Amino acid sequence: MASDELREQIRIRSRFQNCVNLDEHSLRDIAMHSHVNIKRMAYEHLSILGKSNIFLGGPIDVIYPGSNGPDWFMNRTRQSSITMDLSSSQPSVFVGFIFCAVVARFPSNDKNFVGCDCYLEINGVRDMNMGAWTSINTCEFMCDHVCIWYDERCCMKTSEGMEADESNDMKILFEFFAQTGNTWEKKRDIGIKECGVYPIYDSEYHTFIEELKLNSQLRAIEEEKDDGEAIHLAQKPNQHIITPQPSKTWEKATQGLKDLINL
């Protein structure tokens, strides 16, 4: 596989299934990477969303061991379903949702899926004709796992339903499931311990890009500073040097984000 293709696959799919030896810093890095990476991929396709047959080739997903969803999912619950009220949402073009499900352990040698059914509720009535669903395939889980994904096709269908209705009393219901076996038989036989959704709007695009640029500039400044300190220390060969430990806990937690910006 060519390097460009490999890099693209890493951006689309990052899976750490059953990697139980990952430490807390690594898990936080993975959760933070998923936020930045998925939003970046969604925004990169914003200009052609719904106007072209070019798609992402399937959901972008991140899977890793864990019992709690990332803190950046502001809309989340310890249940298997969640409802979002759209009547008070910001007046902006809807890009899509990032989905999150914390799935309990389930050993299986069959096909495994984690997914979500999406329904619009108009004036308190569920509109079945506007339903959409999304799922990702997984391996067997030997412990709790966090599954995060963005499905362009599902978001397009949901967006079409939202645009078709001008009601002020509109909600969207997300019902999460995890199962083994035939994907068309949605037996909710595996426990969903937590679920969440993160809406993406086009109005956030410029702020998001500016944040990436700022972090890139900060990385360049830090690297230049580190190079200068290394040269300075190299000019003092007779001194006994003890490498200091980082005093700021965020430095280690954000290192992966800085690396990601250069992808």
PDB file of C-alpha atoms in Angstrom:
ATOM      1  CA  MET A   1       0.000   0.000   0.000  1.00  0.00           C
ATOM      2  CA  ALA A   2       1.342   3.450  -0.933  1.00  0.00           C
ATOM      3  CA  SER A   3       2.215   5.822   1.903  1.00  0.00           C
ATOM      4  CA  ASP A   4      -0.577   8.252   0.944  1.00  0.00           C
ATOM      5  CA  GLU A   5      -3.135   5.442   0.955  1.00  0.00           C
ATOM      6  CA  LEU A   6      -1.880   4.158   4.294  1.00  0.00           C
ATOM      7  CA  ARG A   7      -2.103   7.628   5.822  1.00  0.00           C
ATOM      8  CA  GLU A   8      -5.655   8.030   4.523  1.00  0.00           C
ATOM      9  CA  GLN A   9      -6.675   4.684   6.037  1.00  0.00           C
ATOM     10  CA  ILE A  10      -5.226   5.722   9.393  1.00  0.00           C
ATOM     11  CA  ARG A  11      -7.252   8.940   9.258  1.00  0.00           C
ATOM     12  CA  ILE A  12     -10.468   7.091   8.369  1.00  0.00           C
ATOM     13  CA  ARG A  13     -10.129   4.129  10.718  1.00  0.00           C
ATOM     14  CA  SER A  14      -8.201   3.990  14.006  1.00  0.00           C
ATOM     15  CA  ARG A  15      -8.910   0.866  16.000  1.00  0.00           C
ATOM     16  CA  PHE A  16      -7.400  -0.269  19.278  1.00  0.00           C
ATOM     17  CA  GLN A  17      -9.780  -3.129  19.954  1.00  0.00           C
ATOM     18  CA  ASN A  18      -8.898  -5.157  23.055  1.00  0.00           C
ATOM     19  CA  CYS A  19      -5.680  -3.151  23.583  1.00  0.00           C
ATOM     20  CA  VAL A  20      -6.137  -3.318  27.344  1.00  0.00           C
ATOM     21  CA  ASN A  21      -2.570  -2.212  28.155  1.00  0.00           C
ATOM     22  CA  LEU A  22      -3.066   1.356  26.905  1.00  0.00           C
ATOM     23  CA  ASP A  23      -2.409   3.841  29.717  1.00  0.00           C
ATOM     24  CA  GLU A  24      -4.631   6.784  30.645  1.00  0.00           C
ATOM     25  CA  HIS A  25      -2.552   9.309  28.700  1.00  0.00           C
ATOM     26  CA  SER A  26      -2.812   7.199  25.537  1.00  0.00           C
ATOM     27  CA  LEU A  27      -6.570   6.816  25.931  1.00  0.00           C
ATOM     28  CA  ARG A  28      -7.009  10.578  26.382  1.00  0.00           C
ATOM     29  CA  ASP A  29      -4.869  11.185  23.304  1.00  0.00           C
ATOM     30  CA  ILE A  30      -6.981   8.790  21.241  1.00  0.00           C
ATOM     31  CA  ALA A  31     -10.208  10.476  22.372  1.00  0.00           C
ATOM     32  CA  MET A  32      -8.831  13.922  21.545  1.00  0.00           C
ATOM     33  CA  HIS A  33      -7.476  12.769  18.173  1.00  0.00           C
ATOM     34  CA  SER A  34     -10.885  11.386  17.229  1.00  0.00           C
ATOM     35  CA  HIS A  35     -12.499  14.778  17.840  1.00  0.00           C
ATOM     36  CA  VAL A  36     -10.024  16.705  15.692  1.00  0.00           C
ATOM     37  CA  ASN A  37      -9.624  14.084  12.985  1.00  0.00           C
ATOM     38  CA  ILE A  38     -13.316  13.358  12.428  1.00  0.00           C
ATOM     39  CA  LYS A  39     -14.252  17.048  12.354  1.00  0.00           C
ATOM     40  CA  ARG A  40     -11.436  17.736   9.912  1.00  0.00           C
ATOM     41  CA  MET A  41     -12.559  14.941   7.593  1.00  0.00           C
ATOM     42  CA  ALA A  42     -16.173  16.130   7.767  1.00  0.00           C
ATOM     43  CA  TYR A  43     -15.211  19.717   6.951  1.00  0.00           C
ATOM     44  CA  GLU A  44     -12.922  18.630   4.106  1.00  0.00           C
ATOM     45  CA  HIS A  45     -15.984  17.113   2.415  1.00  0.00           C
ATOM     46  CA  LEU A  46     -18.296  20.004   3.338  1.00  0.00           C
ATOM     47  CA  SER A  47     -18.012  21.683  -0.072  1.00  0.00           C
ATOM     48  CA  ILE A  48     -19.255  18.576  -1.920  1.00  0.00           C
ATOM     49  CA  LEU A  49     -21.675  17.257   0.695  1.00  0.00           C
ATOM     50  CA  GLY A  50     -24.887  16.361  -1.090  1.00  0.00           C
ATOM     51  CA  LYS A  51     -23.625  17.739  -4.410  1.00  0.00           C
ATOM     52  CA  SER A  52     -21.446  14.875  -5.586  1.00  0.00           C
ATOM     53  CA  ASN A  53     -21.217  11.095  -5.679  1.00  0.00           C
ATOM     54  CA  ILE A  54     -17.843  11.306  -3.928  1.00  0.00           C
ATOM     55  CA  PHE A  55     -18.097   9.864  -0.432  1.00  0.00           C
ATOM     56  CA  LEU A  56     -15.687   9.004   2.338  1.00  0.00           C
ATOM     57  CA  GLY A  57     -15.898   5.300   1.511  1.00  0.00           C
ATOM     58  CA  GLY A  58     -17.789   4.449   4.692  1.00  0.00           C
ATOM     59  CA  PRO A  59     -17.935   5.713   8.250  1.00  0.00           C
ATOM     60  CA  ILE A  60     -14.866   7.238   9.895  1.00  0.00           C
ATOM     61  CA  ASP A  61     -14.458   5.354  13.154  1.00  0.00           C
ATOM     62  CA  VAL A  62     -12.298   5.147  16.257  1.00  0.00           C
ATOM     63  CA  ILE A  63     -12.533   2.237  18.710  1.00  0.00           C
ATOM     64  CA  TYR A  64     -10.620   1.790  21.947  1.00  0.00           C
ATOM     65  CA  PRO A  65     -11.081   0.169  25.400  1.00  0.00           C
ATOM     66  CA  GLY A  66     -12.925   2.305  27.923  1.00  0.00           C
ATOM     67  CA  SER A  67     -16.051   2.695  30.027  1.00  0.00           C
ATOM     68  CA  ASN A  68     -16.686   6.425  29.514  1.00  0.00           C
ATOM     69  CA  GLY A  69     -17.224   8.528  26.415  1.00  0.00           C
ATOM     70  CA  PRO A  70     -15.017  11.592  25.784  1.00  0.00           C
ATOM     71  CA  ASP A  71     -15.867  14.779  27.671  1.00  0.00           C
ATOM     72  CA  TRP A  72     -16.296  16.704  24.411  1.00  0.00           C
ATOM     73  CA  PHE A  73     -19.573  14.850  23.835  1.00  0.00           C
ATOM     74  CA  MET A  74     -21.783  17.403  25.569  1.00  0.00           C
ATOM     75  CA  ASN A  75     -24.944  15.498  24.599  1.00  0.00           C
ATOM     76  CA  ARG A  76     -24.598  12.091  26.240  1.00  0.00           C
ATOM     77  CA  THR A  77     -26.391   9.801  28.657  1.00  0.00           C
ATOM     78  CA  ARG A  78     -25.926   6.544  30.580  1.00  0.00           C
ATOM     79  CA  GLN A  79     -28.765   5.027  28.551  1.00  0.00           C
ATOM     80  CA  SER A  80     -29.000   3.536  25.061  1.00  0.00           C
ATOM     81  CA  SER A  81     -30.940   6.416  23.490  1.00  0.00           C
ATOM     82  CA  ILE A  82     -30.815  10.189  23.517  1.00  0.00           C
ATOM     83  CA  THR A  83     -33.041  12.943  22.098  1.00  0.00           C
ATOM     84  CA  MET A  84     -31.821  16.302  20.832  1.00  0.00           C
ATOM     85  CA  ASP A  85     -34.143  19.292  20.632  1.00  0.00           C
ATOM     86  CA  LEU A  86     -33.558  21.104  17.341  1.00  0.00           C
ATOM     87  CA  SER A  87     -36.053  23.910  17.945  1.00  0.00           C
ATOM     88  CA  SER A  88     -33.418  25.979  19.745  1.00  0.00           C
ATOM     89  CA  SER A  89     -30.426  24.946  17.633  1.00  0.00           C
ATOM     90  CA  GLN A  90     -28.242  27.573  16.034  1.00  0.00           C
ATOM     91  CA  PRO A  91     -29.312  28.893  12.595  1.00  0.00           C
ATOM     92  CA  SER A  92     -26.567  27.253  10.584  1.00  0.00           C
ATOM     93  CA  VAL A  93     -26.105  24.663   7.869  1.00  0.00           C
ATOM     94  CA  PHE A  94     -26.086  21.202   9.413  1.00  0.00           C
ATOM     95  CA  VAL A  95     -23.053  19.089   8.489  1.00  0.00           C
ATOM     96  CA  GLY A  96     -23.727  15.978  10.528  1.00  0.00           C
ATOM     97  CA  PHE A  97     -23.336  14.161  13.814  1.00  0.00           C
ATOM     98  CA  ILE A  98     -20.463  12.335  15.437  1.00  0.00           C
ATOM     99  CA  PHE A  99     -21.809   9.264  17.221  1.00  0.00           C
ATOM    100  CA  CYS A 100     -20.488   7.674  20.411  1.00  0.00           C
ATOM    101  CA  ALA A 101     -21.437   4.418  22.140  1.00  0.00           C
ATOM    102  CA  VAL A 102     -19.825   2.691  25.109  1.00  0.00           C
ATOM    103  CA  VAL A 103     -20.377  -1.019  24.520  1.00  0.00           C
ATOM    104  CA  ALA A 104     -20.161  -3.765  27.130  1.00  0.00           C
ATOM    105  CA  ARG A 105     -18.017  -6.867  26.725  1.00  0.00           C
ATOM    106  CA  PHE A 106     -19.399  -9.368  24.221  1.00  0.00           C
ATOM    107  CA  PRO A 107     -17.378 -12.389  23.040  1.00  0.00           C
ATOM    108  CA  SER A 108     -18.540 -13.643  19.660  1.00  0.00           C
ATOM    109  CA  ASN A 109     -17.230 -15.349  16.552  1.00  0.00           C
ATOM    110  CA  ASP A 110     -20.061 -13.982  14.415  1.00  0.00           C
ATOM    111  CA  LYS A 111     -20.506 -10.634  12.662  1.00  0.00           C
ATOM    112  CA  ASN A 112     -20.507  -7.835  15.204  1.00  0.00           C
ATOM    113  CA  PHE A 113     -22.031  -4.404  14.739  1.00  0.00           C
ATOM    114  CA  VAL A 114     -22.433  -1.199  16.711  1.00  0.00           C
ATOM    115  CA  GLY A 115     -24.861   1.342  15.330  1.00  0.00           C
ATOM    116  CA  CYS A 116     -27.594   3.899  15.746  1.00  0.00           C
ATOM    117  CA  ASP A 117     -31.123   4.400  14.400  1.00  0.00           C
ATOM    118  CA  CYS A 118     -32.055   8.052  13.865  1.00  0.00           C
ATOM    119  CA  TYR A 119     -35.633   9.355  13.778  1.00  0.00           C
ATOM    120  CA  LEU A 120     -37.139  12.805  13.501  1.00  0.00           C
ATOM    121  CA  GLU A 121     -39.891  13.693  15.947  1.00  0.00           C
ATOM    122  CA  ILE A 122     -42.228  16.388  14.638  1.00  0.00           C
ATOM    123  CA  ASN A 123     -44.716  17.840  17.129  1.00  0.00           C
ATOM    124  CA  GLY A 124     -44.225  14.797  19.367  1.00  0.00           C
ATOM    125  CA  VAL A 125     -44.805  12.228  16.607  1.00  0.00           C
ATOM    126  CA  ARG A 126     -42.013  10.065  15.245  1.00  0.00           C
ATOM    127  CA  ASP A 127     -41.768  10.352  11.463  1.00  0.00           C
ATOM    128  CA  MET A 128     -40.765   6.873  10.276  1.00  0.00           C
ATOM    129  CA  ASN A 129     -40.351   8.062   6.681  1.00  0.00           C
ATOM    130  CA  MET A 130     -37.447  10.277   7.693  1.00  0.00           C
ATOM    131  CA  GLY A 131     -35.572   7.567   9.550  1.00  0.00           C
ATOM    132  CA  ALA A 132     -31.905   6.856   8.918  1.00  0.00           C
ATOM    133  CA  TRP A 133     -29.459   4.418  10.421  1.00  0.00           C
ATOM    134  CA  THR A 134     -25.740   3.885  10.631  1.00  0.00           C
ATOM    135  CA  SER A 135     -23.459   1.118  11.873  1.00  0.00           C
ATOM    136  CA  ILE A 136     -19.826   0.044  12.020  1.00  0.00           C
ATOM    137  CA  ASN A 137     -18.430  -3.474  12.165  1.00  0.00           C
ATOM    138  CA  THR A 138     -16.297  -4.561  15.100  1.00  0.00           C
ATOM    139  CA  CYS A 139     -14.509  -7.610  16.438  1.00  0.00           C
ATOM    140  CA  GLU A 140     -15.456  -9.281  19.708  1.00  0.00           C
ATOM    141  CA  PHE A 141     -14.896  -7.105  22.762  1.00  0.00           C
ATOM    142  CA  MET A 142     -13.250  -8.682  25.802  1.00  0.00           C
ATOM    143  CA  CYS A 143     -13.977  -5.580  27.907  1.00  0.00           C
ATOM    144  CA  ASP A 144     -15.942  -2.313  27.648  1.00  0.00           C
ATOM    145  CA  HIS A 145     -15.108  -0.315  24.508  1.00  0.00           C
ATOM    146  CA  VAL A 146     -15.724   3.233  23.298  1.00  0.00           C
ATOM    147  CA  CYS A 147     -16.903   3.450  19.684  1.00  0.00           C
ATOM    148  CA  ILE A 148     -16.861   6.842  17.937  1.00  0.00           C
ATOM    149  CA  TRP A 149     -17.804   7.378  14.313  1.00  0.00           C
ATOM    150  CA  TYR A 150     -19.084   9.758  11.650  1.00  0.00           C
ATOM    151  CA  ASP A 151     -21.195   8.449   8.761  1.00  0.00           C
ATOM    152  CA  GLU A 152     -21.529  10.879   5.878  1.00  0.00           C
ATOM    153  CA  ARG A 153     -24.383   9.039   4.145  1.00  0.00           C
ATOM    154  CA  CYS A 154     -26.490   8.809   7.301  1.00  0.00           C
ATOM    155  CA  CYS A 155     -25.912  12.479   8.070  1.00  0.00           C
ATOM    156  CA  MET A 156     -26.947  13.441   4.550  1.00  0.00           C
ATOM    157  CA  LYS A 157     -30.241  11.546   4.896  1.00  0.00           C
ATOM    158  CA  THR A 158     -30.921  13.071   8.306  1.00  0.00           C
ATOM    159  CA  SER A 159     -30.104  16.535   6.987  1.00  0.00           C
ATOM    160  CA  GLU A 160     -32.526  16.066   4.086  1.00  0.00           C
ATOM    161  CA  GLY A 161     -35.294  15.203   6.539  1.00  0.00           C
ATOM    162  CA  MET A 162     -34.562  18.274   8.633  1.00  0.00           C
ATOM    163  CA  GLU A 163     -34.637  20.541   5.596  1.00  0.00           C
ATOM    164  CA  ALA A 164     -37.930  19.032   4.434  1.00  0.00           C
ATOM    165  CA  ASP A 165     -39.708  20.113   7.598  1.00  0.00           C
ATOM    166  CA  GLU A 166     -40.113  23.728   8.684  1.00  0.00           C
ATOM    167  CA  SER A 167     -41.669  22.952  12.048  1.00  0.00           C
ATOM    168  CA  ASN A 168     -40.338  24.785  15.081  1.00  0.00           C
ATOM    169  CA  ASP A 169     -41.043  21.774  17.313  1.00  0.00           C
ATOM    170  CA  MET A 170     -38.624  19.240  15.906  1.00  0.00           C
ATOM    171  CA  LYS A 171     -36.434  16.730  17.702  1.00  0.00           C
ATOM    172  CA  ILE A 172     -34.171  13.952  16.578  1.00  0.00           C
ATOM    173  CA  LEU A 173     -34.071  10.644  18.446  1.00  0.00           C
ATOM    174  CA  PHE A 174     -30.944   8.472  18.447  1.00  0.00           C
ATOM    175  CA  GLU A 175     -31.354   4.806  19.442  1.00  0.00           C
ATOM    176  CA  PHE A 176     -28.035   2.970  19.772  1.00  0.00           C
ATOM    177  CA  PHE A 177     -27.546  -0.774  19.482  1.00  0.00           C
ATOM    178  CA  ALA A 178     -24.802  -3.395  19.500  1.00  0.00           C
ATOM    179  CA  GLN A 179     -25.358  -6.912  18.269  1.00  0.00           C
ATOM    180  CA  THR A 180     -23.935 -10.038  16.748  1.00  0.00           C
ATOM    181  CA  GLY A 181     -25.272 -11.827  13.701  1.00  0.00           C
ATOM    182  CA  ASN A 182     -27.278 -10.532  10.765  1.00  0.00           C
ATOM    183  CA  THR A 183     -27.100  -6.730  10.565  1.00  0.00           C
ATOM    184  CA  TRP A 184     -30.717  -6.562   9.408  1.00  0.00           C
ATOM    185  CA  GLU A 185     -31.972  -8.259  12.583  1.00  0.00           C
ATOM    186  CA  LYS A 186     -31.415  -5.497  15.082  1.00  0.00           C
ATOM    187  CA  LYS A 187     -31.631  -7.448  18.301  1.00  0.00           C
ATOM    188  CA  ARG A 188     -30.478  -5.084  20.992  1.00  0.00           C
ATOM    189  CA  ASP A 189     -28.988  -7.986  22.903  1.00  0.00           C
ATOM    190  CA  ILE A 190     -25.683  -6.335  23.839  1.00  0.00           C
ATOM    191  CA  GLY A 191     -25.497  -3.684  26.538  1.00  0.00           C
ATOM    192  CA  ILE A 192     -25.009  -0.041  25.569  1.00  0.00           C
ATOM    193  CA  LYS A 193     -23.602   1.540  28.733  1.00  0.00           C
ATOM    194  CA  GLU A 194     -23.475   5.102  27.434  1.00  0.00           C
ATOM    195  CA  CYS A 195     -24.263   6.987  24.235  1.00  0.00           C
ATOM    196  CA  GLY A 196     -23.789  10.474  22.888  1.00  0.00           C
ATOM    197  CA  VAL A 197     -23.977  12.671  19.807  1.00  0.00           C
ATOM    198  CA  TYR A 198     -21.948  15.691  18.759  1.00  0.00           C
ATOM    199  CA  PRO A 199     -23.527  18.007  16.125  1.00  0.00           C
ATOM    200  CA  ILE A 200     -21.300  19.620  13.501  1.00  0.00           C
ATOM    201  CA  TYR A 201     -22.292  22.932  11.883  1.00  0.00           C
ATOM    202  CA  ASP A 202     -20.618  24.788   9.056  1.00  0.00           C
ATOM    203  CA  SER A 203     -20.521  27.988  11.142  1.00  0.00           C
ATOM    204  CA  GLU A 204     -17.836  26.349  13.306  1.00  0.00           C
ATOM    205  CA  TYR A 205     -15.561  25.691  10.342  1.00  0.00           C
ATOM    206  CA  HIS A 206     -13.450  28.871  10.397  1.00  0.00           C
ATOM    207  CA  THR A 207     -13.001  28.760  14.178  1.00  0.00           C
ATOM    208  CA  PHE A 208     -11.931  25.136  13.932  1.00  0.00           C
ATOM    209  CA  ILE A 209      -9.371  25.884  11.198  1.00  0.00           C
ATOM    210  CA  GLU A 210      -7.979  28.839  13.143  1.00  0.00           C
ATOM    211  CA  GLU A 211      -7.517  26.623  16.197  1.00  0.00           C
ATOM    212  CA  LEU A 212      -5.576  24.100  14.109  1.00  0.00           C
ATOM    213  CA  LYS A 213      -3.357  26.850  12.704  1.00  0.00           C
ATOM    214  CA  LEU A 214      -2.727  28.246  16.181  1.00  0.00           C
ATOM    215  CA  ASN A 215      -1.746  24.843  17.532  1.00  0.00           C
ATOM    216  CA  SER A 216       0.537  24.320  14.546  1.00  0.00           C
ATOM    217  CA  GLN A 217       2.248  27.659  15.233  1.00  0.00           C
ATOM    218  CA  LEU A 218       2.644  26.799  18.925  1.00  0.00           C
ATOM    219  CA  ARG A 219       4.218  23.499  17.968  1.00  0.00           C
ATOM    220  CA  ALA A 220       6.714  25.250  15.687  1.00  0.00           C
ATOM    221  CA  ILE A 221       7.634  27.716  18.464  1.00  0.00           C
ATOM    222  CA  GLU A 222       8.137  24.911  20.981  1.00  0.00           C
ATOM    223  CA  GLU A 223      10.293  22.921  18.557  1.00  0.00           C
ATOM    224  CA  GLU A 224      12.431  25.988  17.836  1.00  0.00           C
ATOM    225  CA  LYS A 225      12.800  26.600  21.574  1.00  0.00           C
ATOM    226  CA  ASP A 226      13.756  22.968  22.193  1.00  0.00           C
ATOM    227  CA  ASP A 227      16.383  23.108  19.425  1.00  0.00           C
ATOM    228  CA  GLY A 228      17.860  26.269  20.951  1.00  0.00           C
ATOM    229  CA  GLU A 229      18.039  24.705  24.401  1.00  0.00           C
ATOM    230  CA  ALA A 230      19.709  21.588  22.990  1.00  0.00           C
ATOM    231  CA  ILE A 231      22.406  23.685  21.305  1.00  0.00           C
ATOM    232  CA  HIS A 232      22.945  25.670  24.502  1.00  0.00           C
ATOM    233  CA  LEU A 233      23.344  22.521  26.590  1.00  0.00           C
ATOM    234  CA  ALA A 234      25.700  20.975  24.053  1.00  0.00           C
ATOM    235  CA  GLN A 235      28.047  23.908  24.573  1.00  0.00           C
ATOM    236  CA  LYS A 236      28.467  22.975  28.266  1.00  0.00           C
ATOM    237  CA  PRO A 237      30.044  19.478  28.177  1.00  0.00           C
ATOM    238  CA  ASN A 238      31.501  19.555  31.723  1.00  0.00           C
ATOM    239  CA  GLN A 239      28.191  20.024  33.490  1.00  0.00           C
ATOM    240  CA  HIS A 240      26.202  17.169  34.997  1.00  0.00           C
ATOM    241  CA  ILE A 241      22.764  17.522  33.414  1.00  0.00           C
ATOM    242  CA  ILE A 242      19.601  16.071  34.938  1.00  0.00           C
ATOM    243  CA  THR A 243      16.656  16.026  32.544  1.00  0.00           C
ATOM    244  CA  PRO A 244      13.707  17.737  34.288  1.00  0.00           C
ATOM    245  CA  GLN A 245      10.305  16.092  34.336  1.00  0.00           C
ATOM    246  CA  PRO A 246       7.453  17.966  32.614  1.00  0.00           C
ATOM    247  CA  SER A 247       5.716  20.235  35.096  1.00  0.00           C
ATOM    248  CA  LYS A 248       2.581  20.696  33.017  1.00  0.00           C
ATOM    249  CA  THR A 249       0.375  17.660  32.682  1.00  0.00           C
ATOM    250  CA  TRP A 250      -1.257  18.945  29.521  1.00  0.00           C
ATOM    251  CA  GLU A 251       1.994  18.744  27.559  1.00  0.00           C
ATOM    252  CA  LYS A 252       1.935  14.961  27.405  1.00  0.00           C
ATOM    253  CA  ALA A 253      -1.808  14.803  26.852  1.00  0.00           C
ATOM    254  CA  THR A 254      -1.657  17.132  23.849  1.00  0.00           C
ATOM    255  CA  GLN A 255       1.424  15.729  22.158  1.00  0.00           C
ATOM    256  CA  GLY A 256      -0.675  13.430  19.974  1.00  0.00           C
ATOM    257  CA  LEU A 257      -2.826  16.351  18.842  1.00  0.00           C
ATOM    258  CA  LYS A 258       0.259  18.241  17.741  1.00  0.00           C
ATOM    259  CA  ASP A 259       1.463  15.204  15.791  1.00  0.00           C
ATOM    260  CA  LEU A 260      -1.944  14.843  14.163  1.00  0.00           C
ATOM    261  CA  ILE A 261      -1.930  18.408  12.870  1.00  0.00           C
ATOM    262  CA  ASN A 262       1.031  17.559  10.655  1.00  0.00           C
ATOM    263  CA  LEU A 263      -0.698  14.596   8.956  1.00  0.00           C
TER     264      LEU A 263
END
